[in-house]
Every structure is written in structure tokens, then in C-alpha cells.
XYZ file of C-alpha atoms in Angstrom:
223
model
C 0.000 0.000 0.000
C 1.606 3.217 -0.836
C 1.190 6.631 1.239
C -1.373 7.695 -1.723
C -4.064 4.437 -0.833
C -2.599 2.276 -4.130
C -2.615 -1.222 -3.387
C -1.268 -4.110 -5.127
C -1.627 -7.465 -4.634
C 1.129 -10.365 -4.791
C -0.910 -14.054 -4.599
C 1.411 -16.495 -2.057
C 2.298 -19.494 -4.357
C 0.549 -21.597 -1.388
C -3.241 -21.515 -1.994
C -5.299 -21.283 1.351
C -1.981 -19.850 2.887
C -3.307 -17.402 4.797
C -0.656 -14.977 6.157
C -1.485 -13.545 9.059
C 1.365 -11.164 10.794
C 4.042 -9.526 8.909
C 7.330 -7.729 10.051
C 10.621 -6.418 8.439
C 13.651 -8.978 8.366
C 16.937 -7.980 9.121
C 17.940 -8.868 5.059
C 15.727 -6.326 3.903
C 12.952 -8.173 2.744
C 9.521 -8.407 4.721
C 8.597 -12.061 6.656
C 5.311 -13.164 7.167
C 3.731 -16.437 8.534
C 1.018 -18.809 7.176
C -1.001 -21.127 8.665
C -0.194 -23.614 6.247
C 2.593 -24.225 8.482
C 5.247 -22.456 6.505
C 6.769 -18.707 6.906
C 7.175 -16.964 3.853
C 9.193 -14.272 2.946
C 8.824 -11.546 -0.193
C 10.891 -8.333 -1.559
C 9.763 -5.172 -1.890
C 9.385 -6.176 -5.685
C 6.765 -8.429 -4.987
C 8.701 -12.153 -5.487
C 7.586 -14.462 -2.734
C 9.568 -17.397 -1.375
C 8.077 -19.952 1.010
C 9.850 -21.996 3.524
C 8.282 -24.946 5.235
C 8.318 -25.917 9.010
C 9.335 -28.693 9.803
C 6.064 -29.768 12.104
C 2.625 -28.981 11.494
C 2.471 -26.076 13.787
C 0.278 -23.035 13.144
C 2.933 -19.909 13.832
C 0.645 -16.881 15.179
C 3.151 -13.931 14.556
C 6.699 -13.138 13.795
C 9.697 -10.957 15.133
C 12.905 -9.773 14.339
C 15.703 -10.816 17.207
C 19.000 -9.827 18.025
C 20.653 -12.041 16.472
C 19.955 -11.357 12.954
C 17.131 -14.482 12.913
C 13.306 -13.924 13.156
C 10.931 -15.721 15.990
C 7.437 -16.813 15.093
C 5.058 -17.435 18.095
C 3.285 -20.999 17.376
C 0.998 -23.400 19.326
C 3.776 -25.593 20.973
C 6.406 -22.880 21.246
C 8.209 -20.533 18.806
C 10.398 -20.838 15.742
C 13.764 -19.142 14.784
C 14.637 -18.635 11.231
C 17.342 -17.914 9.640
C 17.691 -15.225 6.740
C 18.065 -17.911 4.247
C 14.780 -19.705 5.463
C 16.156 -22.351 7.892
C 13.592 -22.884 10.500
C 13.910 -24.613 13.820
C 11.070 -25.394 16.690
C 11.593 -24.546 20.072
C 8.663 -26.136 22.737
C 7.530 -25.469 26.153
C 5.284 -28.472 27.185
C 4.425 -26.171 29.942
C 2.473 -24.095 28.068
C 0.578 -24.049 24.351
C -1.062 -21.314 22.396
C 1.316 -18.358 21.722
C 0.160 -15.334 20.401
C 1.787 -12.680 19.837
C 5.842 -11.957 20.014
C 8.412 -9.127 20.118
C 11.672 -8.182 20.950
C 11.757 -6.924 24.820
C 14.039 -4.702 26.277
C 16.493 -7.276 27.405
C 16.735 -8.705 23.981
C 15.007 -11.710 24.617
C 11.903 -12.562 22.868
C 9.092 -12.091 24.486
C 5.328 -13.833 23.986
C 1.758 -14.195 24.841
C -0.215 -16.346 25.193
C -3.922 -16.558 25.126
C -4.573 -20.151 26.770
C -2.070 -20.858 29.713
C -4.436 -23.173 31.384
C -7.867 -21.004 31.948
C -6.014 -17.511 31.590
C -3.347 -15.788 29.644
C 0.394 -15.570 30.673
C 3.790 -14.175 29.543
C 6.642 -15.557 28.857
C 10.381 -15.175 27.577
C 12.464 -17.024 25.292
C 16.755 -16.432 25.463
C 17.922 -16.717 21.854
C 21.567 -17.661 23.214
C 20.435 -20.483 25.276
C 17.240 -21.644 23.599
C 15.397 -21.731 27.138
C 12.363 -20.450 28.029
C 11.904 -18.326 31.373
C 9.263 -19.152 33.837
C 5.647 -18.579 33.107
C 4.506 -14.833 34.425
C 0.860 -14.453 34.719
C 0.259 -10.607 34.932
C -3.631 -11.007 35.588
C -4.647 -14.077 36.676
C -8.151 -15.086 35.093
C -7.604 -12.694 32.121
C -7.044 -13.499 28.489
C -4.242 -10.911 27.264
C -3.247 -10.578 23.442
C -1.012 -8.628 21.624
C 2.593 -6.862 23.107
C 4.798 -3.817 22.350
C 8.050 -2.043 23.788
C 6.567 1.303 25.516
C 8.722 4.158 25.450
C 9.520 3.371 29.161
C 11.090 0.290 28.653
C 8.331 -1.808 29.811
C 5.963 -4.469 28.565
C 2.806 -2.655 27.506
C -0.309 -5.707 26.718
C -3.584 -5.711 25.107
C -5.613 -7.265 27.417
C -8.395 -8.089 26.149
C -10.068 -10.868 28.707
C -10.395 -7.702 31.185
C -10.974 -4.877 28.560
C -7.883 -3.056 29.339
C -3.953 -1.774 28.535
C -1.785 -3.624 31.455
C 1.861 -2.886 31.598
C 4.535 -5.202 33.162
C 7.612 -3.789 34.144
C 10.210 -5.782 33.529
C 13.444 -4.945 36.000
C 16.545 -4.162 34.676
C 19.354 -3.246 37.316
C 22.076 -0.646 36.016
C 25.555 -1.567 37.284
C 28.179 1.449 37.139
C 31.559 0.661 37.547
C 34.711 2.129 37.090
C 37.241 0.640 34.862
C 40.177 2.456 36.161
C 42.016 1.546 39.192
C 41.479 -2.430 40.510
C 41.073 -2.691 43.994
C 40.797 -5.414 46.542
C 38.414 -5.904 49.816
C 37.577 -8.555 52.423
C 34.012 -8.997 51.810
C 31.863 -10.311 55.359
C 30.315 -13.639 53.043
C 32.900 -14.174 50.378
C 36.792 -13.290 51.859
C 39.525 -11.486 49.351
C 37.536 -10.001 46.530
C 39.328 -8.275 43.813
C 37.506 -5.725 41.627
C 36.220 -2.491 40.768
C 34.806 0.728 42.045
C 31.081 1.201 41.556
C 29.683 4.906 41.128
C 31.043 8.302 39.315
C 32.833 9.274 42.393
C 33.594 5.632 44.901
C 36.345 4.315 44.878
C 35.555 1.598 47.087
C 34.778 -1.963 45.972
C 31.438 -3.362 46.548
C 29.995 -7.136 46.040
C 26.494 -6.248 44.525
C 23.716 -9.360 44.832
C 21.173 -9.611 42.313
C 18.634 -12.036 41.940
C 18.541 -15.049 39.539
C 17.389 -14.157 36.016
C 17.178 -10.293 36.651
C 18.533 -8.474 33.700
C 21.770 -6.180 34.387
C 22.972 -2.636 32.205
C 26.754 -2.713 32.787
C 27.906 0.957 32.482
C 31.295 2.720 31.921
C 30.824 5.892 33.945
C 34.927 6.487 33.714
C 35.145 10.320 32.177
């Protein structure tokens, strides 16, 4: 569709494909998914190339992710794909019915889903370890649908089981260290610790306990 309301049609060479979500790929080109259990993929010149999964899974919508690969959201789990159409299935037994998914804030790929059990849930998917996080339910009892990136850095959710926008924030602890000057303390829990001063100004080493999974910003506040 161009800005002026023209519109022109490119047929998928799958009949009954049915694309339903589309997104821009890393390469260029824009991905889409079917629900004749393939993803295609088709230039801005209209030529169309589809690549078949290998399970008959319906994939609900699709994402770029860091890593240069897209993630489609599925029934069992989600797919990566490669630029040159190489897909592989990730599942959670633990949960079915994936909706929608993005790219969060911690560059993991986060998802929806619209039937955990009797209510909808979130959950995350690591691209470098090909695990999925625990299930977060952010209204128990409530259907929830489609996900974006607020300008706040938080999880903003359509939910549509309790007719209403629910945001999750998702905690991300900023670290700042200095990179200059190593020093060493005797910390009460651990003994000899050798390290780095935290802060624009410290210059006294600190051991800093976060909790598991929490997301950490590293940052260089040297001058």
C-alpha cells in the first residue's frame, strides 16, 4: 500500500496460505507467517519465497531478534529462522497457544499467550540459550493478546479478557563501575575479593547481589 491508498496485490504461491502477521527482516525483505505451516518471505518487488516448518504447527506472529534471525510465536512454542529460510522449533510443554511476540528490552523474545491453562500468561524465550523463562501471569483469570516495547522500557499488553492496557515492568538493574584503578576488599560472606569501584565518584569496591534471572545494564561511567 503506498502513502497515496494504491494497493497491489502479490498471490502467495501456497493456496489457502493465509498470512497472518508480517514484520521487516533484518535482510531487507519483509517475513510473514502462514497457517499452512510455513513462513514466507517476499521483496519489496513483490517475489515471494516460502519456507516450510518442519512440524505442522500453526505460527501466530513473527519478530525480528537480536541475532539477525526472526521468531514466530506458534501453538507448541516458537520458531527461529534464519535469513536464508532455515527454521527450527523450540517447545515449552508447559504451556501451548502463543500469540503474539516481540523483541523486549532485554533482547530476549518475548510472547503471549492466550490459553495458559484457563487464563493468559507471559513468557520469555533467550535466543543464546534456547530456554524459556518461567511462566509470568500478569492477571490471573484474564485473556491478554497482543505486546509492544513502551517508550519506558516496559511491557505494555492488550488485554483483552479484562478490557484493558496492562503494563509489566520488567526490571533491569544498572551496574556502574569504574574501569580504572582495581582494587581489593575482604568482603563479610565471600573473603579477598578483587575488583572495581562502583559509582562516578567511589572508589571503594562493593559485592552487589542480584537475583537469579534479573537483567543487568553494565555501564562505563569512567570520564
Amino acid at each position: 500500500i503506498t502513502p497515496t491508498g494504491r494497493v497491489t496485490e502479490y498471490p502467495t504461491p501456497t493456496a489457502g496460505a493465509s498470512p497472518y502477521d508480517i514484520v521487516t527482516g533484518p535482510d531487507g525483505n519483509l517475513w510473514f507467517v502462514e497457517w499452512s505451516h510455513k513462513v514466507g518471505k517476499i521483496t519489496t518487488g513483490g517475489t515471494i519465497t516460502e519456507y516450510t516448518a518442519p512440524t505442522n504447527d500453526n505460527p501466530f506472529a513473527i519478530a525480528a531478534g537480536p541475532d539477525g534471525n526472526l521468531y514466530a510465536s506458534t501453538y507448541l512454542g516458537i520458531w527461529r529462522i534464519t535469513t536464508a529460510g532455515v527454521i527450527t522449533q523450540y517447545s515449552d510443554p508447559a504451556t501451548a497457544f502463543w500469540q503474539d511476540i516481540i523483541l523486549g528490552p532485554d533482547k530476549q523474545m518475548w510472547l503471549s499467550s492466550f490459553n495458559y491453562g484457563d487464563y493468559g500468561a507471559l513468557q520469555e524465550f533467550n535466543p543464546k540459550t534456547q530456554t524459556f523463562s518461567a511462566t509470568i501471569t500478569p492477571d490471573p483469570g484474564k485473556i491478554i493478546g497482543g505486546l509492544t516495547v513502551g517508550g519506558d522500557g516496559d511491557i505494555w499488553i492488550a488485554g483483552y479478557g479484562n478490557n484493558s492496557i496492562d503494563v509489566y515492568e520488567d526490571k533491569i538493574t544498572t551496574i556502574r563501575i569504574r574501569l580504572i584503578g582495581e582494587m581489593s576488599i575482604i568482603d563479610p560472606k565471600y573473603g579477598f575479593e578483587l575488583g572495581y569501584a562502583v559509582a562516578t565518584t567511589s572508589t571503594q569496591t562493593q559485592t552487589i547481589s542480584l537475583s537469579m534471572g534479573e537483567s543487568v545494564l553494565f555501564q562505563n561511567v569512567d570520564t
